[in-house]
Tab-separated table of N, CA, C and O in Angstrom:
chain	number	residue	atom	x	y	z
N	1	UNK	N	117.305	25.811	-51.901
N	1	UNK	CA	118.509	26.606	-51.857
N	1	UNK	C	119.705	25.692	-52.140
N	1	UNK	O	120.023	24.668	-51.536
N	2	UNK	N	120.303	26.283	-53.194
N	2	UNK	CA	122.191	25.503	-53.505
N	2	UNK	C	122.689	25.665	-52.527
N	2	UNK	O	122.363	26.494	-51.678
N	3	UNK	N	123.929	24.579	-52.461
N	3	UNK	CA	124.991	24.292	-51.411
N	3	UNK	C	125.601	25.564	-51.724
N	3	UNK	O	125.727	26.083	-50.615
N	4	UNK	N	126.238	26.698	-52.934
N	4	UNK	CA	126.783	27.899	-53.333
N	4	UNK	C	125.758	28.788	-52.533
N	4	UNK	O	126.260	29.666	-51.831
N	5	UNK	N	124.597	28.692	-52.545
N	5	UNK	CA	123.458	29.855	-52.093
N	5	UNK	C	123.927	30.021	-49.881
N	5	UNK	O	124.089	30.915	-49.051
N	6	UNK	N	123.940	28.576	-49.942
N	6	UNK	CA	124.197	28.963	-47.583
N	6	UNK	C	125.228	29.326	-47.813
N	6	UNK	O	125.276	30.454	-47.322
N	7	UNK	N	126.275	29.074	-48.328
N	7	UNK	CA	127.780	29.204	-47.968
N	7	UNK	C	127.663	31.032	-48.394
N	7	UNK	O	128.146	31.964	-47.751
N	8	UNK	N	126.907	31.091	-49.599
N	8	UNK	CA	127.034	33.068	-49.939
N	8	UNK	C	126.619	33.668	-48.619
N	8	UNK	O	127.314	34.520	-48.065
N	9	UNK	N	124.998	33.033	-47.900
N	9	UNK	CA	124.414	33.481	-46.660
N	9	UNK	C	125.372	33.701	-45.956
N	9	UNK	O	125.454	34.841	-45.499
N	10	UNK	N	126.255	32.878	-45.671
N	10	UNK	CA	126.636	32.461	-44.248
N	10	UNK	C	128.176	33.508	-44.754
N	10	UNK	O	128.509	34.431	-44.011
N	11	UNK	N	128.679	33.324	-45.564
N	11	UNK	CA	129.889	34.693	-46.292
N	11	UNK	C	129.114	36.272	-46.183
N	11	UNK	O	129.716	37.328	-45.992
N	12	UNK	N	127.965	36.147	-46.320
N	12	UNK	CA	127.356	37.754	-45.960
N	12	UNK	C	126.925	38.065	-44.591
N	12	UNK	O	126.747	39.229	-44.233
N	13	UNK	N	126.716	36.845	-43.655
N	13	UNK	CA	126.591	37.092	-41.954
N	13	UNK	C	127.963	37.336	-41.968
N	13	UNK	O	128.016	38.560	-41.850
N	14	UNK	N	128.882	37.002	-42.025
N	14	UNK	CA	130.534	37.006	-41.481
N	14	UNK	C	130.824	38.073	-41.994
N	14	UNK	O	131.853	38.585	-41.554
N	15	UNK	N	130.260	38.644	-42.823
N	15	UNK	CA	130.440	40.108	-43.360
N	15	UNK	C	130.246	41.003	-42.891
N	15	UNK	O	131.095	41.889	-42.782
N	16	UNK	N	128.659	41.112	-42.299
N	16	UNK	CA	128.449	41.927	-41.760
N	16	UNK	C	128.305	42.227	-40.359
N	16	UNK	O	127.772	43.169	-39.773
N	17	UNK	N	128.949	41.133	-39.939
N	17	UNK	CA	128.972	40.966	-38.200
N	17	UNK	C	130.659	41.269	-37.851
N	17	UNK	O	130.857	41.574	-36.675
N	18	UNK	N	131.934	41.217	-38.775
N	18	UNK	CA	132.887	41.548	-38.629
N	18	UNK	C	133.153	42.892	-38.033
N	18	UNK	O	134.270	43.109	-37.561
N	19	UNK	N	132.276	43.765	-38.013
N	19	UNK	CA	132.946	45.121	-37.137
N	19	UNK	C	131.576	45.320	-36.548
N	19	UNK	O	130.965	46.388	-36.541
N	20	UNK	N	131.150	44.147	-36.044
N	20	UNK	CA	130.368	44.279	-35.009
N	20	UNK	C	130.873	44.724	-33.671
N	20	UNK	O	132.098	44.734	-33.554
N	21	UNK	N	129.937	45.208	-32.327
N	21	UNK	CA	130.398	44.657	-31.414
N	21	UNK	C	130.789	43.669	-30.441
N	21	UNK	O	130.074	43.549	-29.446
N	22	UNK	N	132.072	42.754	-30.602
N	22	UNK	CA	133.052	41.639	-30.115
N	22	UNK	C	132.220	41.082	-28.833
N	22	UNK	O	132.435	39.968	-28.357
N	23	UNK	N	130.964	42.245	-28.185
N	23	UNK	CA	130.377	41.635	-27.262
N	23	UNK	C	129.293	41.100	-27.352
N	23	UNK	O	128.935	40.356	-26.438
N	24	UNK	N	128.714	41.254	-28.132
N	24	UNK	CA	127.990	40.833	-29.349
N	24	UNK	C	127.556	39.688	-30.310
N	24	UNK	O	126.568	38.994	-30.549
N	25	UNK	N	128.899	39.882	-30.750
N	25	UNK	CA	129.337	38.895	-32.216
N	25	UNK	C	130.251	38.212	-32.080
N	25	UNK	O	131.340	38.719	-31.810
N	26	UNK	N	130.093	36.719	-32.235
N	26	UNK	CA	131.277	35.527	-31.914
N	26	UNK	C	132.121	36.222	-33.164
N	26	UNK	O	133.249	36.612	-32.861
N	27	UNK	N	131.763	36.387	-34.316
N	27	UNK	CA	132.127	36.423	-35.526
N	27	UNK	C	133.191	37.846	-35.432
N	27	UNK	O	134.279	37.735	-35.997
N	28	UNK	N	132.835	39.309	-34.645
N	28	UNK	CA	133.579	40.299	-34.395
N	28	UNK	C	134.286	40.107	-33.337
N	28	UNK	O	135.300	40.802	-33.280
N	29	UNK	N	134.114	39.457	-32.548
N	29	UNK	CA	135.191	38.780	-31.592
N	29	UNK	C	136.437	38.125	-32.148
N	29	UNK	O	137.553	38.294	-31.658
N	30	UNK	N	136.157	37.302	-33.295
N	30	UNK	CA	137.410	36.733	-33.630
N	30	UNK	C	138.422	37.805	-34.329
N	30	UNK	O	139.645	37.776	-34.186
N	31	UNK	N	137.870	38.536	-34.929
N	31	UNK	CA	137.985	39.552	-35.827
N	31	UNK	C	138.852	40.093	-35.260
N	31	UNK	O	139.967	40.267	-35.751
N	32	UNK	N	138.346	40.627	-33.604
N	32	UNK	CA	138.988	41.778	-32.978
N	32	UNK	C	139.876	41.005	-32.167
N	32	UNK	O	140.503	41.829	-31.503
N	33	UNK	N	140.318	39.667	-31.829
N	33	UNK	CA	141.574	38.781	-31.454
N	33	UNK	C	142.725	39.004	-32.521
N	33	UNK	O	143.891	39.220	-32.190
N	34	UNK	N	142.320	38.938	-33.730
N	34	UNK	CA	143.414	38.965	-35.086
N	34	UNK	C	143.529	38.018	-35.630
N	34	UNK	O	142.883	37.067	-35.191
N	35	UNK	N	144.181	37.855	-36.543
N	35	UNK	CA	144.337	36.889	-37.698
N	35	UNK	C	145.052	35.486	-36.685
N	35	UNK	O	144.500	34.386	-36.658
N	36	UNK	N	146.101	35.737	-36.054
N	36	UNK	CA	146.531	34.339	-35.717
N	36	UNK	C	145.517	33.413	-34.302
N	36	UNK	O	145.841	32.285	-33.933
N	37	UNK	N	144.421	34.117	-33.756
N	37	UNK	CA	143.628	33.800	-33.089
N	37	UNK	C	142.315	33.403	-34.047
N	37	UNK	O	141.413	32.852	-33.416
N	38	UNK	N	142.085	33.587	-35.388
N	38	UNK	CA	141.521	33.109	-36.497
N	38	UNK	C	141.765	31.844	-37.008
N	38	UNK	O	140.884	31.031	-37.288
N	39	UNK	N	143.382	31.615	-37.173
N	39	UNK	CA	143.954	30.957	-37.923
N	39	UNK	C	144.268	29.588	-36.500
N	39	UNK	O	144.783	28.538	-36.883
N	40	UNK	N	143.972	29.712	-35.195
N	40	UNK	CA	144.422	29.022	-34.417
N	40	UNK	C	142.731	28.081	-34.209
N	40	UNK	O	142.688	26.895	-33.883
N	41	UNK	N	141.625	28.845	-34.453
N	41	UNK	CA	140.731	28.365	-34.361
N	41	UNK	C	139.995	27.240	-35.277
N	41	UNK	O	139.147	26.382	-35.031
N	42	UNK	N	140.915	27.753	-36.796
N	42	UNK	CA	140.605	26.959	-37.875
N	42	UNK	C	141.415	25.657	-37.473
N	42	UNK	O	140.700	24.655	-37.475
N	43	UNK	N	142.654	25.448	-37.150
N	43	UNK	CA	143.425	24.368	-36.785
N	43	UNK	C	142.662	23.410	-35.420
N	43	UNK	O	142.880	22.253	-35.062
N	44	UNK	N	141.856	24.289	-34.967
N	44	UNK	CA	140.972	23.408	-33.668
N	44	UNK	C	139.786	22.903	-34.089
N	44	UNK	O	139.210	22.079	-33.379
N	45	UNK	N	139.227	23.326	-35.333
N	45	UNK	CA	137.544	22.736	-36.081
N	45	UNK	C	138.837	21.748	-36.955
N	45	UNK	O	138.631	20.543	-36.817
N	46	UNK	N	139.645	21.966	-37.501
N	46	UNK	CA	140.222	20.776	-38.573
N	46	UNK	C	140.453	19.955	-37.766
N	46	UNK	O	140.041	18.818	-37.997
N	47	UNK	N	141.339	20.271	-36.278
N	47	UNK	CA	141.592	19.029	-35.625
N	47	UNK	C	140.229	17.905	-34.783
N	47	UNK	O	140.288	16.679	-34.690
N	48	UNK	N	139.258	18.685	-34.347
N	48	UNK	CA	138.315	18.501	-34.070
N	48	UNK	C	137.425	17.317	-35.228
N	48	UNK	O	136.704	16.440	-34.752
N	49	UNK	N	137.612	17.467	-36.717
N	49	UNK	CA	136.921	17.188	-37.217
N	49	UNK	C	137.428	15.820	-37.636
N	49	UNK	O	136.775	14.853	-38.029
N	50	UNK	N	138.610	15.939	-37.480
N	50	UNK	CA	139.550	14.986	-37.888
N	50	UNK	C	139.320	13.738	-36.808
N	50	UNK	O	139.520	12.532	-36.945
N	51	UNK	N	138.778	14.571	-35.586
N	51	UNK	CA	138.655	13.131	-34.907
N	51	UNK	C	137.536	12.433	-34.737
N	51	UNK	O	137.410	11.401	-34.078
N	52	UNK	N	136.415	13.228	-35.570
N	52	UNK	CA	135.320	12.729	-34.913
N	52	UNK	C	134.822	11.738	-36.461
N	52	UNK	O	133.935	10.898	-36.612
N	53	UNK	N	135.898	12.336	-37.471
N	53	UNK	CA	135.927	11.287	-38.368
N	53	UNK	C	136.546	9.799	-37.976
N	53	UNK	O	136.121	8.722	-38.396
N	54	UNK	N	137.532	9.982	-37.168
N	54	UNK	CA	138.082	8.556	-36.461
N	54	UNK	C	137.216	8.063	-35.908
N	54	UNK	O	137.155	6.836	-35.987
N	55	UNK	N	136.330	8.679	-35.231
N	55	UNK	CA	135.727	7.944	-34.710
N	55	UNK	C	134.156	7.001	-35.518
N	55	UNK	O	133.528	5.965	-35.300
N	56	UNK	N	134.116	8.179	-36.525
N	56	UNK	CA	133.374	6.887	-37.232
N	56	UNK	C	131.874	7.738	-37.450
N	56	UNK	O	131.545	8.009	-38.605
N	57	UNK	N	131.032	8.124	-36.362
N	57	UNK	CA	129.929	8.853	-35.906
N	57	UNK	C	129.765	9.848	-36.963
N	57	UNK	O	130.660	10.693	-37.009
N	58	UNK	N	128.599	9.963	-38.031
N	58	UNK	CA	128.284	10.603	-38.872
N	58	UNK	C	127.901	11.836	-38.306
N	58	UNK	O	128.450	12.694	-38.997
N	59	UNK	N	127.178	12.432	-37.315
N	59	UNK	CA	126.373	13.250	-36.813
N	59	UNK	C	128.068	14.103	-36.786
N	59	UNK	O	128.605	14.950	-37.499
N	60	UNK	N	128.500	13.275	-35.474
N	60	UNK	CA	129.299	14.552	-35.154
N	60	UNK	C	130.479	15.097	-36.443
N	60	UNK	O	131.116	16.147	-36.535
N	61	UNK	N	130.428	14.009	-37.239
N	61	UNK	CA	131.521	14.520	-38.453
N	61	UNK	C	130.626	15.618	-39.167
N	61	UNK	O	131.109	16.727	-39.395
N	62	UNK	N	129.696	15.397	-39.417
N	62	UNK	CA	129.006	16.287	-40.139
N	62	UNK	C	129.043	17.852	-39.634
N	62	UNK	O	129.385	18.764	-40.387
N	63	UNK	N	128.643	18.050	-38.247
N	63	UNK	CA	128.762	18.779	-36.953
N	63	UNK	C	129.987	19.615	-36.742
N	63	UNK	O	129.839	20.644	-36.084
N	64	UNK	N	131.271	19.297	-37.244
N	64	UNK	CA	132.311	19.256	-36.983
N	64	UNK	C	133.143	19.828	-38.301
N	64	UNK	O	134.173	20.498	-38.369
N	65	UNK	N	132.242	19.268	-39.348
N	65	UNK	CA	132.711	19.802	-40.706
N	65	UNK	C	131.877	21.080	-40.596
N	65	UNK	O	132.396	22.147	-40.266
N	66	UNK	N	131.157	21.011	-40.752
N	66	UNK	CA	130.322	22.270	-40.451
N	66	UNK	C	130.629	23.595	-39.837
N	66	UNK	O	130.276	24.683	-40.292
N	67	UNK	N	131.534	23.321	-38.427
N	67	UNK	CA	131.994	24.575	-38.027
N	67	UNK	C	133.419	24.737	-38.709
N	67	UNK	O	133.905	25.812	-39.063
N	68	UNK	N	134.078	23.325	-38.850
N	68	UNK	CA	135.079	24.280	-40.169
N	68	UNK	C	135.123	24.938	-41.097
N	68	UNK	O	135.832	25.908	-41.364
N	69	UNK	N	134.148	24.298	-41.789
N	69	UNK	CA	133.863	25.438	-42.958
N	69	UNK	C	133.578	26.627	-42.880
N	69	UNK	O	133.848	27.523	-43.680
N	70	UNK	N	132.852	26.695	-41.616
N	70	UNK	CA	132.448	28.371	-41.292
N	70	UNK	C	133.682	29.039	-41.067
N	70	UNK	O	133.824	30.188	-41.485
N	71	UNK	N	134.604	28.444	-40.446
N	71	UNK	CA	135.717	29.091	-39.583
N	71	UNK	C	136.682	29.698	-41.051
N	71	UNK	O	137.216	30.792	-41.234
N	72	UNK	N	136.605	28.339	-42.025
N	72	UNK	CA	137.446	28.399	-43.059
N	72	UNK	C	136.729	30.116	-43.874
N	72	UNK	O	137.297	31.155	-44.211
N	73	UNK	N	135.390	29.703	-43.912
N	73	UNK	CA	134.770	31.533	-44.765
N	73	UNK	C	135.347	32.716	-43.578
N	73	UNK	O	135.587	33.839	-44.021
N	74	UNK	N	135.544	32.484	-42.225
N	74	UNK	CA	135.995	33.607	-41.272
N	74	UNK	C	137.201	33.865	-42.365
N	74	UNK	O	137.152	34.788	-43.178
N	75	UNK	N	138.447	32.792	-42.262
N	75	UNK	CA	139.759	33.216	-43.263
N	75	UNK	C	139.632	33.541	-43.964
N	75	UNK	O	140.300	34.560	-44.139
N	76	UNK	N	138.842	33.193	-44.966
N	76	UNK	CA	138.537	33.918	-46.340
N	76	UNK	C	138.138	35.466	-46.219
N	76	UNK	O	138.692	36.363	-46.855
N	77	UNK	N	137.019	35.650	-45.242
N	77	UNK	CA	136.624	37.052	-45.060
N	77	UNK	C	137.836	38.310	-44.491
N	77	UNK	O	137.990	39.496	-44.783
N	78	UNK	N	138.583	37.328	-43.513
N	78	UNK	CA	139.979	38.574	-43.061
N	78	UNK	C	140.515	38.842	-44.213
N	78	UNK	O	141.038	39.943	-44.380
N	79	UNK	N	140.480	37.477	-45.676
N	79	UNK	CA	141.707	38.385	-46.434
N	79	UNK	C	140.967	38.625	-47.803
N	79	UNK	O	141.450	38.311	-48.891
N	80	UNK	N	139.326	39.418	-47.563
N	80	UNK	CA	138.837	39.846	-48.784
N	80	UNK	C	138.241	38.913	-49.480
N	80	UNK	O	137.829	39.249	-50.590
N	81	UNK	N	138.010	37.365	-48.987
N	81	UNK	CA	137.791	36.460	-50.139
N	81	UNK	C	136.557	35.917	-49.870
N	81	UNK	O	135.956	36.312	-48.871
N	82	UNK	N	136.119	35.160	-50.518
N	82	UNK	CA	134.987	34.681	-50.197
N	82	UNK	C	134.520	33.204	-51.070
N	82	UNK	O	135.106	32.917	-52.114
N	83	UNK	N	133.650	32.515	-50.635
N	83	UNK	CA	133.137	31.296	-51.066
N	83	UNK	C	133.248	30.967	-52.904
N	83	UNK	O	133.451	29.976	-53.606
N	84	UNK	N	132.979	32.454	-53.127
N	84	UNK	CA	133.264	32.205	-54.699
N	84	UNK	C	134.286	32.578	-55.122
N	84	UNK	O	134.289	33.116	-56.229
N	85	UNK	N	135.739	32.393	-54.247
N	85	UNK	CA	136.565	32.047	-54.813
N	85	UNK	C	137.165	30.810	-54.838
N	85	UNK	O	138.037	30.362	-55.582
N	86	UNK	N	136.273	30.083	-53.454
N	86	UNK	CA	137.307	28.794	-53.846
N	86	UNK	C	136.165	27.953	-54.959
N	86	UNK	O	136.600	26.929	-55.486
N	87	UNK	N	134.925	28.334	-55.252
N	87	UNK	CA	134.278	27.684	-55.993
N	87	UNK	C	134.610	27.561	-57.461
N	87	UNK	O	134.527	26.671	-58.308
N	88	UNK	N	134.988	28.722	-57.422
N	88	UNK	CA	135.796	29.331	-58.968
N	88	UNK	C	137.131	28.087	-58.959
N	88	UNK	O	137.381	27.382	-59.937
N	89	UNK	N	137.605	28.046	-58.121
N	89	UNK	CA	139.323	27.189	-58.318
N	89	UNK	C	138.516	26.045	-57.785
N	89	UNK	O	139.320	25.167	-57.472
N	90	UNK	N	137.582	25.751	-57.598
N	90	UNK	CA	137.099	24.022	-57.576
N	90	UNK	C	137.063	23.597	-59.326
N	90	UNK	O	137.535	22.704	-60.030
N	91	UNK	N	136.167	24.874	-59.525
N	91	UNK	CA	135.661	24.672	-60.900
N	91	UNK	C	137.212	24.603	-62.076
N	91	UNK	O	137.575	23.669	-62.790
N	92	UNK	N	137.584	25.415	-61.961
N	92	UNK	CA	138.778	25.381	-62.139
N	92	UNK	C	139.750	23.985	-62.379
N	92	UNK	O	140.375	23.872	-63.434
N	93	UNK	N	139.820	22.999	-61.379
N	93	UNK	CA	140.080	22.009	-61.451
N	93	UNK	C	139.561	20.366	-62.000
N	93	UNK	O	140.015	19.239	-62.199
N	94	UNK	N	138.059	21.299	-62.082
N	94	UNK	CA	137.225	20.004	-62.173
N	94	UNK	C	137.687	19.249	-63.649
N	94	UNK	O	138.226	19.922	-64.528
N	95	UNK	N	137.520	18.336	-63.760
N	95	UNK	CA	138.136	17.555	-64.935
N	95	UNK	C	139.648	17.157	-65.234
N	95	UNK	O	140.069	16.435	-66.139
N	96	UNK	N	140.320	17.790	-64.276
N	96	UNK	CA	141.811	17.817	-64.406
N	96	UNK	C	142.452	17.017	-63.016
N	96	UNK	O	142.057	17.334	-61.894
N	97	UNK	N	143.564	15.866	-63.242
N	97	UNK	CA	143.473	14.820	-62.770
N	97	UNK	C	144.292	15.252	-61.413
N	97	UNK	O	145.413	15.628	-61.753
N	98	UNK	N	144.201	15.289	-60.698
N	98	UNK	CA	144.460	15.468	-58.712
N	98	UNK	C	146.116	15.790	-59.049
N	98	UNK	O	146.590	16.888	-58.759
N	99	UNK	N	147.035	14.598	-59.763
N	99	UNK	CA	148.640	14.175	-59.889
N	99	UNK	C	149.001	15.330	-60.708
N	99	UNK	O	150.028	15.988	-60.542
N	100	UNK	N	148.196	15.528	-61.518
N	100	UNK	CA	148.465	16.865	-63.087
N	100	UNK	C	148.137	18.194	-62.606
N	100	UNK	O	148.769	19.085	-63.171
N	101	UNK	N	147.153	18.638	-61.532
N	101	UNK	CA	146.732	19.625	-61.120
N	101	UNK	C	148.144	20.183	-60.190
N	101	UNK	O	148.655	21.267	-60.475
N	102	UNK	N	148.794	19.153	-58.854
N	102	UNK	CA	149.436	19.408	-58.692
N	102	UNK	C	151.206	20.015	-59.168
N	102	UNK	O	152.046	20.786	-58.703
N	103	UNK	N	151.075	19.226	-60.197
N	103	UNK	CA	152.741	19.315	-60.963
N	103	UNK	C	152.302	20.628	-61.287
N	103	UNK	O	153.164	21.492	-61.127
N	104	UNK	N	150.992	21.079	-61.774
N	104	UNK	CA	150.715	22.397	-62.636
N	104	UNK	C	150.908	23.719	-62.055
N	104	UNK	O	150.846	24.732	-62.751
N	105	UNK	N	151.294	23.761	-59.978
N	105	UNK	CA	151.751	24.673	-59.291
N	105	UNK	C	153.276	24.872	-59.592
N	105	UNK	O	154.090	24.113	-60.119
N	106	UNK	N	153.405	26.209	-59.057
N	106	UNK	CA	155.088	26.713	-59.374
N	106	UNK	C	155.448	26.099	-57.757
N	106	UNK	O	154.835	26.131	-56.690
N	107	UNK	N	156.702	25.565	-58.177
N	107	UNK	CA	157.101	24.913	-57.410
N	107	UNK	C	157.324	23.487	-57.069
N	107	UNK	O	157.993	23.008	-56.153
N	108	UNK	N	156.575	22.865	-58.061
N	108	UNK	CA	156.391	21.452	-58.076
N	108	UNK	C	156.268	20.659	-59.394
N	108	UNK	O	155.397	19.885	-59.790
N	109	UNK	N	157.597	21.166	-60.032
N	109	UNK	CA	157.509	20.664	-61.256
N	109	UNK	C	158.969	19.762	-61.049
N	109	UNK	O	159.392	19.053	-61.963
C-alpha cells in the first residue's frame, strides 16, 4: 500500500465517523466541539511534535507526526478537503524552487 493509499484510508475513516455518535467517535467528538476546538488540537500535535523532535527520539517524533497528520486530514475534512488536495499542490510545486514558489503567492511579490 502507497503512502497516498493510508492517508485516502484514514481521509475515508474521518469521513465517515464525522456524524458519528461523539460518544462513540473521537473523530465525531471533535466534529461536534467545532472548528476552533479542531484547530486548537492541531496546534497541540504541532506543538507536541515539535518537541519531541527537540528532543531527538525517533519513535516518539514519528508518533507525534503521526497524530498530526491525522489531526491535519480532521481540518481538511471540516472544510471539504482532503489528502488529494494537498497532494495535488505538493505535486504542483515539485520542481519549482522553495524562494520562486513563494514570490509566486499574491501577496508576496
Amino acid at each position: 500500500m502507497t503512502a497516498p493509499d493510508i492517508l485516502r484510508r484514514v481521509a475515508e475513516t474521518i469521513e465517515a465517523r464525522k456524524t458519528a455518535d461523539p460518544a462513540s467517535s473521537y473523530v465525531a467528538g471533535l466534529f461536534a466541539k467545532g472548528h476552533d476546538a479542531i484547530l486548537k488540537k492541531v496546534a497541540e500535535e504541532a506543538a507536541e511534535t515539535l518537541l519531541a523532535a527537540k528532543d531527538g527520539d525517533r519513535l516518539p517524533i514519528v508518533r507525534e507526526t503521526a497524530d498530526l497528520w491525522f489531526h491535519c486530514l480532521v481540518v481538511l475534512a471540516w472544510h471539504g478537503l482532503g489528502p488529494e488536495d494537498v497532494l495535488a499542490e505538493l505535486q504542483r510545486r515539485e520542481g519549482i524552487s522553495g524562494v520562486e514558489e513563494k514570490k509566486s503567492r499574491p501577496g508576496n511579490n
